[in-house]
Short mmCIF file of C-alpha atoms in Angstrom, two decimals:
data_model
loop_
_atom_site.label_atom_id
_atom_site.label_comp_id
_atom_site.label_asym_id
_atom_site.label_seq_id
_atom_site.Cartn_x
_atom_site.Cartn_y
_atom_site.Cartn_z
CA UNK A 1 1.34 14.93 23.98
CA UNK A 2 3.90 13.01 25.26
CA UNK A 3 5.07 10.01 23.65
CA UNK A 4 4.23 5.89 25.11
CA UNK A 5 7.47 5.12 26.42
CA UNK A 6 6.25 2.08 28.27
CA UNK A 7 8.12 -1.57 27.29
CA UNK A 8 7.45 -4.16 25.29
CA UNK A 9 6.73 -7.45 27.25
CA UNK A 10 9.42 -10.04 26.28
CA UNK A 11 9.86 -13.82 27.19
CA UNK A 12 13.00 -14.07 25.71
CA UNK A 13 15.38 -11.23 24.22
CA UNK A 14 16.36 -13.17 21.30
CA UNK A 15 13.05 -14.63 19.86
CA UNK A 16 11.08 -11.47 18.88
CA UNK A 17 8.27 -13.92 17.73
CA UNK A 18 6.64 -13.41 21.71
CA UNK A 19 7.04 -9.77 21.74
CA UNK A 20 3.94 -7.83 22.32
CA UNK A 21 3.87 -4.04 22.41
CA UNK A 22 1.02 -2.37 24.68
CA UNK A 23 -1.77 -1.38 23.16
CA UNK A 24 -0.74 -2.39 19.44
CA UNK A 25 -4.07 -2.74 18.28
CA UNK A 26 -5.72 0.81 19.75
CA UNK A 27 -2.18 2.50 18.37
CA UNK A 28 -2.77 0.67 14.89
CA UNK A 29 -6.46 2.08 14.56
CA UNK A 30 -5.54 5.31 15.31
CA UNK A 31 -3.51 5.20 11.89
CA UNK A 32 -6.56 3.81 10.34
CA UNK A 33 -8.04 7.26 8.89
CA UNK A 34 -4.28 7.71 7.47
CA UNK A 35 -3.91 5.34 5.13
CA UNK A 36 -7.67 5.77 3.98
CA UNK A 37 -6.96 9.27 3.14
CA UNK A 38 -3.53 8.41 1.36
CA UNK A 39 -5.22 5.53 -0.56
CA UNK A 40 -8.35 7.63 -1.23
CA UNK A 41 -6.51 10.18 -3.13
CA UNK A 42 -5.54 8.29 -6.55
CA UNK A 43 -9.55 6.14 -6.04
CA UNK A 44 -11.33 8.95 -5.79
CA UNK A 45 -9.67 11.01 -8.62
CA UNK A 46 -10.46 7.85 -10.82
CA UNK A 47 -14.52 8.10 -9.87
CA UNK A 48 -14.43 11.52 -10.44
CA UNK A 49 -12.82 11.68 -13.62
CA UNK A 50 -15.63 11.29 -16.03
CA UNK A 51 -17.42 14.09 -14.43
CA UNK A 52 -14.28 16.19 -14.93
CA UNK A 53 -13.51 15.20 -18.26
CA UNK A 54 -16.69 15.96 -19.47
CA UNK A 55 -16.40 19.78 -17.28
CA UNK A 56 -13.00 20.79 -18.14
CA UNK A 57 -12.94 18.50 -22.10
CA UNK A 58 -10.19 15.99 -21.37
CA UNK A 59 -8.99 12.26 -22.82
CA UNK A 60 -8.62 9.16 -21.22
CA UNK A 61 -5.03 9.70 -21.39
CA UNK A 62 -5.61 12.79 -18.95
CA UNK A 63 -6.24 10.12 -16.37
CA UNK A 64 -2.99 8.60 -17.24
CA UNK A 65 -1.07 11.50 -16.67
CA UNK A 66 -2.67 12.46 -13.79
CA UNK A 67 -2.02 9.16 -11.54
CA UNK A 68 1.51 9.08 -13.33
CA UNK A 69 2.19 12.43 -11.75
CA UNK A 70 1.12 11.30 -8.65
CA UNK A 71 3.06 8.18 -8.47
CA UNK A 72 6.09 10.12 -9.83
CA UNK A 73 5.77 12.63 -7.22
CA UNK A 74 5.79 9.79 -4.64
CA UNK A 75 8.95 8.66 -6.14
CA UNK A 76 10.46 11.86 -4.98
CA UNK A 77 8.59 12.77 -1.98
CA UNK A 78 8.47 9.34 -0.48
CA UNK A 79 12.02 8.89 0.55
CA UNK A 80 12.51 12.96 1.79
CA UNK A 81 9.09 12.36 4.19
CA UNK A 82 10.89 9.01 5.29
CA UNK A 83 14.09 10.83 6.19
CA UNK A 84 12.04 13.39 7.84
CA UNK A 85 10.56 11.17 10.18
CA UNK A 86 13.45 9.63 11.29
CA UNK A 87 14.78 13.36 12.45
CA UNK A 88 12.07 15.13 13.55
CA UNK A 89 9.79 11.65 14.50
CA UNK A 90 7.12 9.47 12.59
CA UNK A 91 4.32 11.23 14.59
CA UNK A 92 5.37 14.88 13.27
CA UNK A 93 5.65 13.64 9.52
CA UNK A 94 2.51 11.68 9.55
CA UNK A 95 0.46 15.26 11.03
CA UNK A 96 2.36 17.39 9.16
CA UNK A 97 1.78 15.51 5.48
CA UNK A 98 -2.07 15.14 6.16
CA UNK A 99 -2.52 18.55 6.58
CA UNK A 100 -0.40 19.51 3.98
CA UNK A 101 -2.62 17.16 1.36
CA UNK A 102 -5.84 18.70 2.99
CA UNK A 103 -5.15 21.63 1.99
CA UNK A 104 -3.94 20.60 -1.71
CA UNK A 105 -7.19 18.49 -2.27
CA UNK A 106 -9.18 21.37 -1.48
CA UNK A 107 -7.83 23.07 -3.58
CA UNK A 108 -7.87 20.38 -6.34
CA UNK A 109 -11.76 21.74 -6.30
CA UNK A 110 -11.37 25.18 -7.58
CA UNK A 111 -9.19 24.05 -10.80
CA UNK A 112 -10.61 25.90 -13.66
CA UNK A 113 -8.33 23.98 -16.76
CA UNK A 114 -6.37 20.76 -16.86
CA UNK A 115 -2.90 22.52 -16.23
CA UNK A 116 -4.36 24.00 -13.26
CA UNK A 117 -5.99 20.53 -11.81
CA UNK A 118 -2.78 18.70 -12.80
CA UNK A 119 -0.40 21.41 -10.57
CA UNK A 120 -2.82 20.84 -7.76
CA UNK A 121 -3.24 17.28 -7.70
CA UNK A 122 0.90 16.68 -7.70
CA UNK A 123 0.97 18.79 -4.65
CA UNK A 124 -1.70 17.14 -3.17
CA UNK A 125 0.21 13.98 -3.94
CA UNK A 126 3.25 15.41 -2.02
CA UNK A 127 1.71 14.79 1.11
CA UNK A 128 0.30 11.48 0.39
CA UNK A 129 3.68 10.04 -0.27
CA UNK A 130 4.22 9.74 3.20
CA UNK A 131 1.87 7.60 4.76
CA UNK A 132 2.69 4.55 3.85
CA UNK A 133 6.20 3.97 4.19
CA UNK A 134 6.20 5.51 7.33
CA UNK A 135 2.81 3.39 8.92
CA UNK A 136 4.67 0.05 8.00
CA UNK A 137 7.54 1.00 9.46
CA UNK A 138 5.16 1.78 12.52
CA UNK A 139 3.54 -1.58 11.93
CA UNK A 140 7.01 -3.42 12.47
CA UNK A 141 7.65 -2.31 15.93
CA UNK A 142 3.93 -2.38 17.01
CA UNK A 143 3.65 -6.05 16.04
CA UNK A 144 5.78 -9.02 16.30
CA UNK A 145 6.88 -11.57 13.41
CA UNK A 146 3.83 -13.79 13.77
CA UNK A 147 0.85 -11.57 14.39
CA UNK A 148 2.32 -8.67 11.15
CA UNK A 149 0.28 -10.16 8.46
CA UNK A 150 -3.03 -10.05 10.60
CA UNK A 151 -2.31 -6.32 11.49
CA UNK A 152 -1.53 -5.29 7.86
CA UNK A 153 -4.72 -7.18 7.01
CA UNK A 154 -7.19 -5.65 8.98
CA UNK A 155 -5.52 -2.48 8.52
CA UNK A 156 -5.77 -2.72 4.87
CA UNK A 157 -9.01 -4.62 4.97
CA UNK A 158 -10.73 -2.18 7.20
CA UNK A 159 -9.45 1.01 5.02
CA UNK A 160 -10.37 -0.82 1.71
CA UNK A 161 -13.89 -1.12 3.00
CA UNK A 162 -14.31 2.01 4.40
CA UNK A 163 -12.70 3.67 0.76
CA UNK A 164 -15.92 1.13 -0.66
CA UNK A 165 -18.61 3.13 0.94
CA UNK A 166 -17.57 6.56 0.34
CA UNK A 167 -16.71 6.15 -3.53
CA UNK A 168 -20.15 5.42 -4.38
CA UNK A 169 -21.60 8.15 -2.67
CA UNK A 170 -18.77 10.70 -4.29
CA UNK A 171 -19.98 9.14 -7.73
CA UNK A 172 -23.15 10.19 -7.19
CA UNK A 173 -22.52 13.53 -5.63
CA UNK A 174 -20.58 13.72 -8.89
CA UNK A 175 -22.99 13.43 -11.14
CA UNK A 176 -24.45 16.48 -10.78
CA UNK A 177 -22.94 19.96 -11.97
CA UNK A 178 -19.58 20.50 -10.19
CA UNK A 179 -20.21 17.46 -8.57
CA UNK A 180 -16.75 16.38 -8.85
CA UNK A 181 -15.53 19.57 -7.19
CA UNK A 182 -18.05 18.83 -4.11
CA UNK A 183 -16.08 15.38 -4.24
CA UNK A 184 -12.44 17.05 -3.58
CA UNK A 185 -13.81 19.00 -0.84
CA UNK A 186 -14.96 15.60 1.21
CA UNK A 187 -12.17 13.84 0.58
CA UNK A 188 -10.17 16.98 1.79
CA UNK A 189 -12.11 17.32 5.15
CA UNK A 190 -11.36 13.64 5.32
CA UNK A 191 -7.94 14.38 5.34
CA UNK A 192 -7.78 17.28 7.40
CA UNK A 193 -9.67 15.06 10.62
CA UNK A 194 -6.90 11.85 10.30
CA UNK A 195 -4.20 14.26 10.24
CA UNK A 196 -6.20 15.78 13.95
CA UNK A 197 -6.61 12.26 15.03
CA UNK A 198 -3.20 11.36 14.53
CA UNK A 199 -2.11 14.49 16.16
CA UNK A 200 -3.84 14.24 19.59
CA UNK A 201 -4.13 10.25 19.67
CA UNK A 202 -1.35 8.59 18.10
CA UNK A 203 1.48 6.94 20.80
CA UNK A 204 5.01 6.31 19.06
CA UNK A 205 6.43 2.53 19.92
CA UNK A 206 10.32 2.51 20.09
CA UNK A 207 11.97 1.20 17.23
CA UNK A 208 12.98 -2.08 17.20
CA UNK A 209 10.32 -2.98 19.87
CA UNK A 210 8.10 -5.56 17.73
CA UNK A 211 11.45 -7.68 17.60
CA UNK A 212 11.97 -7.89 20.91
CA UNK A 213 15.17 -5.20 20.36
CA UNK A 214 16.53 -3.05 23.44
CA UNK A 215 15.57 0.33 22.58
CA UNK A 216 19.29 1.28 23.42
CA UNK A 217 20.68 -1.29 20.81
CA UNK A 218 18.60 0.62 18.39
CA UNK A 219 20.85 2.58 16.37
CA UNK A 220 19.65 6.23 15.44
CA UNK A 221 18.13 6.19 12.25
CA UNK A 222 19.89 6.52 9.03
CA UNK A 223 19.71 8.74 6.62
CA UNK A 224 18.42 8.02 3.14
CA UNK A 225 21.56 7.80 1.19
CA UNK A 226 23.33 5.75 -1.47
CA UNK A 227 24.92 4.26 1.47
CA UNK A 228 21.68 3.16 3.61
CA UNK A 229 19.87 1.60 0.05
CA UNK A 230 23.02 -0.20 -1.01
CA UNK A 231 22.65 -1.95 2.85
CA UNK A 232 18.97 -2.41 2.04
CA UNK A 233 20.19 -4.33 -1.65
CA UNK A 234 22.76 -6.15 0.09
CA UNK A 235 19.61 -8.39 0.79
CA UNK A 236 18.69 -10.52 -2.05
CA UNK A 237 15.07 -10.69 -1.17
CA UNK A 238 14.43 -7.39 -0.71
CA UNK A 239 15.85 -6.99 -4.05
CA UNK A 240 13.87 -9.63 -5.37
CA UNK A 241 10.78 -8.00 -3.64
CA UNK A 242 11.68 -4.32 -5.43
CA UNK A 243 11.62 -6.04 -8.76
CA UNK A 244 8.37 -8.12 -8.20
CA UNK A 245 6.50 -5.06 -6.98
CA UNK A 246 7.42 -3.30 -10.37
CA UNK A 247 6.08 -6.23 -12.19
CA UNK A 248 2.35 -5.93 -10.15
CA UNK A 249 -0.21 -4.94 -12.99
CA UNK A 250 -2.62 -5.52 -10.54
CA UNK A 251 -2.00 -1.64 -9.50
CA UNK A 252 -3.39 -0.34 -12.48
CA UNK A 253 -7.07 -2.35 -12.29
CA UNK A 254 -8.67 0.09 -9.72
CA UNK A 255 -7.47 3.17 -11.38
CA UNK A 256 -9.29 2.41 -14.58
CA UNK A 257 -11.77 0.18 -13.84
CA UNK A 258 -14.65 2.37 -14.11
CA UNK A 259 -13.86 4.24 -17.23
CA UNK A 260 -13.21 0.01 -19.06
CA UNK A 261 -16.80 -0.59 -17.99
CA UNK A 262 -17.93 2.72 -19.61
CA UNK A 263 -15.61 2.75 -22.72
CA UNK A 264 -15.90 -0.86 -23.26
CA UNK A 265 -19.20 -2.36 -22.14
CA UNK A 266 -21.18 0.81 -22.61
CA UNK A 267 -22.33 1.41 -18.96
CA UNK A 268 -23.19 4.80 -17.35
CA UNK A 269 -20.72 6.26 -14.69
CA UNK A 270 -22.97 5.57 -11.90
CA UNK A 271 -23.84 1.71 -12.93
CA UNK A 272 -20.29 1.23 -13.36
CA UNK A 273 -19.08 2.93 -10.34
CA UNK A 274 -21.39 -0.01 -8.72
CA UNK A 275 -18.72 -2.32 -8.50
CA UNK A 276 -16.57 -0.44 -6.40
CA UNK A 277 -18.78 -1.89 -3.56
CA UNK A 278 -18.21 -5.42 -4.33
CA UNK A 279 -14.81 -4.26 -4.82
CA UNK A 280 -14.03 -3.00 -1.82
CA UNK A 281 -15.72 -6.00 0.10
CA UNK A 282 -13.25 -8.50 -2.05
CA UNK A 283 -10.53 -6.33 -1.19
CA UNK A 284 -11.14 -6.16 2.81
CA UNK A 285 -11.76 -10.04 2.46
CA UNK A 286 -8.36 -10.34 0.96
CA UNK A 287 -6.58 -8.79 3.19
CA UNK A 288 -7.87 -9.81 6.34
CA UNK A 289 -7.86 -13.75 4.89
CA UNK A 290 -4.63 -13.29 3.89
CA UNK A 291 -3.14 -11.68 6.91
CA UNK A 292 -4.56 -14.61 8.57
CA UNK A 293 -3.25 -17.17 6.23
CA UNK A 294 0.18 -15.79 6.42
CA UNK A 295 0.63 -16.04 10.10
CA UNK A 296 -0.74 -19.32 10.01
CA UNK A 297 1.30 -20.77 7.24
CA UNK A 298 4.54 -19.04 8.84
CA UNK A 299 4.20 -20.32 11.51
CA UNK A 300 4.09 -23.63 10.23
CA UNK A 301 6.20 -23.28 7.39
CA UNK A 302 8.17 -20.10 8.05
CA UNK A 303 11.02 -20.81 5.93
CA UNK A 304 8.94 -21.27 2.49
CA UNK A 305 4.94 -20.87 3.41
CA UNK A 306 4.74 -17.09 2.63
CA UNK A 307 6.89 -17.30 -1.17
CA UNK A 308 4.06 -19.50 -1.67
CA UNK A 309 1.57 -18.02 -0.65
CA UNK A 310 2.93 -14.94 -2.98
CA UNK A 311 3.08 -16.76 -5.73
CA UNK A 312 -0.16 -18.19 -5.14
CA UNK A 313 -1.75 -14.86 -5.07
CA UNK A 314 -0.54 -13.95 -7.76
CA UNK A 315 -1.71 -16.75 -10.12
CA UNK A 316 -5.18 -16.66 -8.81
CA UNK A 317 -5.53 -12.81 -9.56
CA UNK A 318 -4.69 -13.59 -13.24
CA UNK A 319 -7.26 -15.85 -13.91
CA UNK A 320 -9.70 -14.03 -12.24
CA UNK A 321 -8.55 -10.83 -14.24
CA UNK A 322 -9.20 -12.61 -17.20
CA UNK A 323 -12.78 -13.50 -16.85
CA UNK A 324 -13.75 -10.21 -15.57
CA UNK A 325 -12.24 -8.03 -18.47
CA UNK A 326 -11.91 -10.32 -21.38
CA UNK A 327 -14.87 -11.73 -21.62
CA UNK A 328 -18.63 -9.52 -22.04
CA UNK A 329 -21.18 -10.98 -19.56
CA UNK A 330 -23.68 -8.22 -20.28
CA UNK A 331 -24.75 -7.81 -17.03
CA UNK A 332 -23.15 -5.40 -14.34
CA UNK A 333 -23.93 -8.00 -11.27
CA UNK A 334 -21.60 -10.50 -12.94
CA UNK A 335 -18.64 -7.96 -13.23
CA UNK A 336 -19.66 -6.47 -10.11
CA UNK A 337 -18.54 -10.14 -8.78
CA UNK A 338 -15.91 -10.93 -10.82
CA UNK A 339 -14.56 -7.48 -10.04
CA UNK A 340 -14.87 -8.46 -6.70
CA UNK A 341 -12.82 -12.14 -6.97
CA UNK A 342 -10.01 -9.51 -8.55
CA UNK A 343 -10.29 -7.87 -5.74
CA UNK A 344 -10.05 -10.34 -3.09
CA UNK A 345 -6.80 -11.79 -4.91
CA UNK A 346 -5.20 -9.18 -4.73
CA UNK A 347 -6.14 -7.89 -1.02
CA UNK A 348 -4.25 -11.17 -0.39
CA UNK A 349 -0.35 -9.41 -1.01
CA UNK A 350 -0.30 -7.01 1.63
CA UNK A 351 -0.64 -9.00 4.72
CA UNK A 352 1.75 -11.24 2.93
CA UNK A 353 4.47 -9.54 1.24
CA UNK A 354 4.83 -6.69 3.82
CA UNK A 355 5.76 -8.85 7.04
CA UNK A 356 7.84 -10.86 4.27
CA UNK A 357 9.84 -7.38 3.78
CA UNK A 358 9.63 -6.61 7.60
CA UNK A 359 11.44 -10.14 8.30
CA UNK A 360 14.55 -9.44 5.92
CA UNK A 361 15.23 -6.18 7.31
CA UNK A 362 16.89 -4.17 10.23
CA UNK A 363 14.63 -2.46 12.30
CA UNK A 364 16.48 0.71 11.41
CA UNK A 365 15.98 0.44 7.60
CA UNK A 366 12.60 -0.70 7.63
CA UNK A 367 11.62 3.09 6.76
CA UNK A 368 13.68 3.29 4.40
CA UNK A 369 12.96 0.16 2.94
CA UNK A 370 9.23 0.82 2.17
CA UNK A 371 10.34 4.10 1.11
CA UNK A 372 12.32 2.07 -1.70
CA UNK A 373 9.52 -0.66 -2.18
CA UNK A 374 6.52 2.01 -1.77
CA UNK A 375 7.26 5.18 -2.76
CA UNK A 376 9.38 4.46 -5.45
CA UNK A 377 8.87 0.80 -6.79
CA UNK A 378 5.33 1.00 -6.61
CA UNK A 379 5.09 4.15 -7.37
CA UNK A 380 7.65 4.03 -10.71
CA UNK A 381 5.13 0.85 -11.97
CA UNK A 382 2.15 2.54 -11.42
CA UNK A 383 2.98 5.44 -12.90
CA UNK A 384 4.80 3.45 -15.88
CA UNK A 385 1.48 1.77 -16.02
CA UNK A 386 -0.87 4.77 -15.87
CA UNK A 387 0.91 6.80 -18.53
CA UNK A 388 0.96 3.11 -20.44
CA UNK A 389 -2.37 2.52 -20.32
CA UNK A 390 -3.89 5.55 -20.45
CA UNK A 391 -1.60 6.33 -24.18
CA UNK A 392 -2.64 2.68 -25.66
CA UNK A 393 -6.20 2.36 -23.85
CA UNK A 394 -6.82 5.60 -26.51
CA UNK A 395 -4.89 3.39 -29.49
CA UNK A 396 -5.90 0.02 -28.71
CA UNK A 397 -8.23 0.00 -26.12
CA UNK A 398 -8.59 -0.96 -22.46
CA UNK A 399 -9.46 -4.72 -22.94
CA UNK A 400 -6.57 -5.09 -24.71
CA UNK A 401 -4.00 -3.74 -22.26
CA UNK A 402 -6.21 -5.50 -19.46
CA UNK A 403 -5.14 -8.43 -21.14
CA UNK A 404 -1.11 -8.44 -21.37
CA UNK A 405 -0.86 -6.18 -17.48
CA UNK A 406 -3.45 -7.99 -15.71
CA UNK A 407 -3.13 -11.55 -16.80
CA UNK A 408 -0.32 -12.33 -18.75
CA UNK A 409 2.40 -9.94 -17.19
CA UNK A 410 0.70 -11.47 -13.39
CA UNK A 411 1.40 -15.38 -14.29
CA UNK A 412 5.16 -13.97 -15.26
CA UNK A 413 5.38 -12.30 -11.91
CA UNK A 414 3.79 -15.44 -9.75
CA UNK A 415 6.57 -17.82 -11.93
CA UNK A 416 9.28 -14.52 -10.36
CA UNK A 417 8.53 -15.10 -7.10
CA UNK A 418 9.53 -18.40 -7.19
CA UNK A 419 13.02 -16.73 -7.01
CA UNK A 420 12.27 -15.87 -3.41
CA UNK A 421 12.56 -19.50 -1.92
CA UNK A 422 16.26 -19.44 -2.56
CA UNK A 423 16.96 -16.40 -0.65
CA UNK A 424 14.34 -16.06 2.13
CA UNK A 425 15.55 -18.53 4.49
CA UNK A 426 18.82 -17.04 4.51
CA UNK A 427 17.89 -13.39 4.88
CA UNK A 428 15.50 -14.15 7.79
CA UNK A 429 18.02 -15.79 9.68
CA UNK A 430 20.44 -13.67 9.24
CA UNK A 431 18.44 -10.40 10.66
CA UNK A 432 17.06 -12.25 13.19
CA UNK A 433 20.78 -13.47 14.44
CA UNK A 434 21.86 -10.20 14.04
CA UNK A 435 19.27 -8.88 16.75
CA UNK A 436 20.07 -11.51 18.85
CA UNK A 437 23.83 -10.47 19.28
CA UNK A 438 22.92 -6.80 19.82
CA UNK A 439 20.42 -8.05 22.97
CA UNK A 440 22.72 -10.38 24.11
CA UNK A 441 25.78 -7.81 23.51
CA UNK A 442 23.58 -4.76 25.52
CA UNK A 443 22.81 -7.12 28.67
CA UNK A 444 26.03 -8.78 28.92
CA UNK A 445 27.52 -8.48 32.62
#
C-alpha cells in the first residue's frame, strides 16, 4: 500500500501548536491493537502464572525472572527495532515485530519445563520491544503540541480497557488443565491480526509533521549511536525524565498484583484476578482524564502546568498504594476499588509525561528518545524491580516490598520531579525555536 503523503494543514509555519495532520485519529486507532498486544504480553504472563507454576512446579521468584528477562530483552531489542524503522520505515518494523511475537507466544504454549518457557518468552519479548517507542514517535507527528496528551490518553485508555476484559476471561480459561497454554495461544492470534491490521491499514505521517515542520527540513533519521543519545542528554529534561522513569515503582504493581492477593490475603486465582476489571477501568479513566488535563493545563500554564501535574500524579498514586496493600480489608470489592484508585493514578503519567518528552525533543530523535526512555529506562526498572521483588517477596514478603516501591520510593520520585520546573521552560523553547529557523530557513526567497 502506498504511503499518505498528503500535508499537514498549517496556519503558521512556526507555531506547530495549529498543526493538524489528516486523519490523525483513524491513523491512531489503527495502532490501537499494537500496543494492546505489546502491553498484553508481560499482563497476561502474570494471570497465567499460578496456573503454570502449579503445571511446570515453579517459585514466585520464577515470575521475577521471567518479566526481568523480558524487560532486559527490551533493553536490547528496543533501540535495534528503533534504528530499524528509521531505515527500512516505522510501518515495516511495526508488521514485521508483531508477527515475529505471534509466532513466539505461540509457541510460549508448548513449553514443557521452565528453561524451555523462559527461552520462549524472551523471544517473544523481542518483538514486543518495538511497539512502543516506535507508536510515540508516530504519535508526535500525527498530533500537534496541544491535542498529544488527549491522543496518548485514549490510546492508552482504550488499550488498558480492552487488556481489562480479556484477562479475566484468560484467568478463567486458565483454570482448567493446560489452561494457561490455551491462554498463549489467544494472546498469540491477538497478535498475529494487529500485526495484519497494521499491515493493510496503517498510513505513515511525515516526520516532523505534528510540529508544523517542512517535510524537506526533516533531516533523515539518525542512527542510534553514542553520538545521537549524547544529543538526546544534551537536554536536561529529558535527562531528568530518564532518571524519574527508573524511579516509577508503580511498574511493578500490575505484574504482581494477583499473586499479593493470593500469597497475602489468601484469595483464589480467579477471585483475585477480579480486580483486574476495576483495574483496567481506573487505568482507562486515568489516562483519558489525564490526557485531558494535560492539554488543558498546558495550555494555560505551558511553561510549569504539566511538572505539576507529574508530580501530582505521582503523590496521589502513593497514598492510594498504601491503603490498597498495607492495610487487610477482608473483602475483595474493597481492593477491587482501591486497586482501581491505583490504577487511575497512575493511568494519569502517560498522557502527561509523553507529550512532556515529545516537547523537549527534535522531531528526528523522538524515536530514539523513547527508545532510551522506553525500552531501556523502563525497561532496566522494571526488570530491576521484577527480579527485586520477586527474590525478597519469597524472603520478606510482598506487602513488605509493596510498601518501600509503591509508596515510599513514589513520594521520593513526585519530590524528583520537582527538578523538572527548572529545566522545562528552557528546553521547550529552545526546540520549538529551533523548528522555527529550519521553516523559516526552507521558505526563504
Amino acid at each position: 500500500m502506498p504511503e499518505n503523503t498528503a500535508a499537514p494543514h498549517r496556519t503558521t509555519l512556526a507555531d506547530a501548536t495549529t498543526t493538524t495532520v489528516p486523519r490523525r485519529w483513524r491513523r491512531l486507532a489503527v495502532l490501537a491493537p499494537t500496543v494492546l498486544t505489546d502491553n498484553s504480553e508481560t499482563s497476561v504472563l502474570s494471570t497465567l502464572f499460578a496456573s503454570i507454576r502449579q503445571t511446570l512446579g515453579l517459585s514466585l521468584g520464577s515470575l521475577g525472572v521471567l518479566q526481568a528477562t523480558s524487560r532486559i530483552v527490551g533493553v536490547i531489542c528496543g533501540p535495534l527495532w528503533v534504528g530499524l524503522a528509521g531505515r527500512l520505515g516505522r510501518k515495516r518494523v511495526l508488521v514485521a515485530s508483531g508477527i515475529w511475537m505471534a509466532l513466539a507466544t505461540a509457541a510460549c504454549a508448548a513449553a514443557q519445563n521452565y528453561v524451555q518457557l523462559l527461552l520462549l518468552f524472551a523471544l517473544a519479548s523481542v518483538g514486543a520491544a518495538a511497539g512502543q517507542p516506535v507508536i510515540h514517535d508516530i504519535i508526535a507527528d500525527l498530533f500537534d503540541e496541544n491535542s498529544r496528551g488527549r491522543a496518548v490518553g485514549w490510546l492508552y485508555g482504550g488499550v488498558t480497557l480492552a487488556g481489562s476484559l480479556i484477562t479475566p476471561l484468560i484467568a478463567r480459561i486458565a483454570g482448567a488443565p493446560g489452561g494457561w497454554r490455551t491462554g498463549f495461544l489467544i494472546l498469540a492470534a491477538l497478535m498475529l491480526g494487529a500485526a495484519l491490521l497494521a499491515l493493510f491499514r496503517y498510513e505513515e505521517p511525515g516526520s516532523g509533521a505534528g510540529d508544523g515542520l517542512l517535510s524537506k527540513a526533516v533531516p533523515p533519521a539518525p542512527r542510534l549511536d553514542r553520538g545521537t543519545v549524547a544529543a538526546l542528554f544534551r537536554s536536561r529534561t529529558f535527562t531528568l525524565m530518564v532518571v524519574q522513569r527508573l524511579m516509577s515503582g508503580h511498574l511493578l504493581a500490575g505484574t504482581f498484583a494477583v499473586v499479593f492477593l493470593v500469597d497475602t490475603y489468601g484469595f483464589t486465582t480467579a477471585t483475585a484476578a477480579l480486580v483486574a476489571v476495576p483495574s483496567g477501568i481506573g487505568y482507562f479513566l486515568g489516562t483519558v482524564v489525564g490526557g485531558i488535563l494535560n492539554d488543558r493545563v498546558h495550555r494555560a500554564h505551558p511553561w510549569h502546568g504539566r511538572v505539576t501535574l507529574l508530580q501530582l500524579a505521582q503523590f496521589l498514586y502513593a497514598g492510594a498504594a498504601f491503603a490498597g496493600t498495607q492495610i487487610h480489608w477482608g473483602s475483595i470489592g474493597v481492593f477491587a476499588a482501591l486497586f482501581g484508585l491505583m490504577a487511575f493514578f497512575q493511568g494519569l503519567n502517560p498522557g502527561i509525561n509523553r507529550p512532556l518528552v515529545m516537547a523537549v525533543t527534535l522531531p528526528e530523535l523522538r524515536g530514539p528518545a523513547f527508545a532510551v526512555l522506553i525500552s531501556v529506562a523502563e525497561a532496566a526498572a522494571y526488570a530491576v524491580f521484577a527480579l527485586g521483588a520477586g527474590a525478597l517477596g519469597d524472603v520478606i514478603g510482598l506487602q513488605a516490598v509493596f510498601l518501600w516501591v509503591l509508596t515510599i520510593l513514589m513520594i521520593f520520585n513526585g519530590v524528583f520531579c520537582g527538578l523538572l520546573h527548572l529545566t522545562y521552560p528552557s528546553d521547550v523553547r529552545a526546540v520549538r525555536t529551533d523548528i522555527a529557523r529550519r521553516n523559516t530557513a526552507l521558505t526563504a526567497p
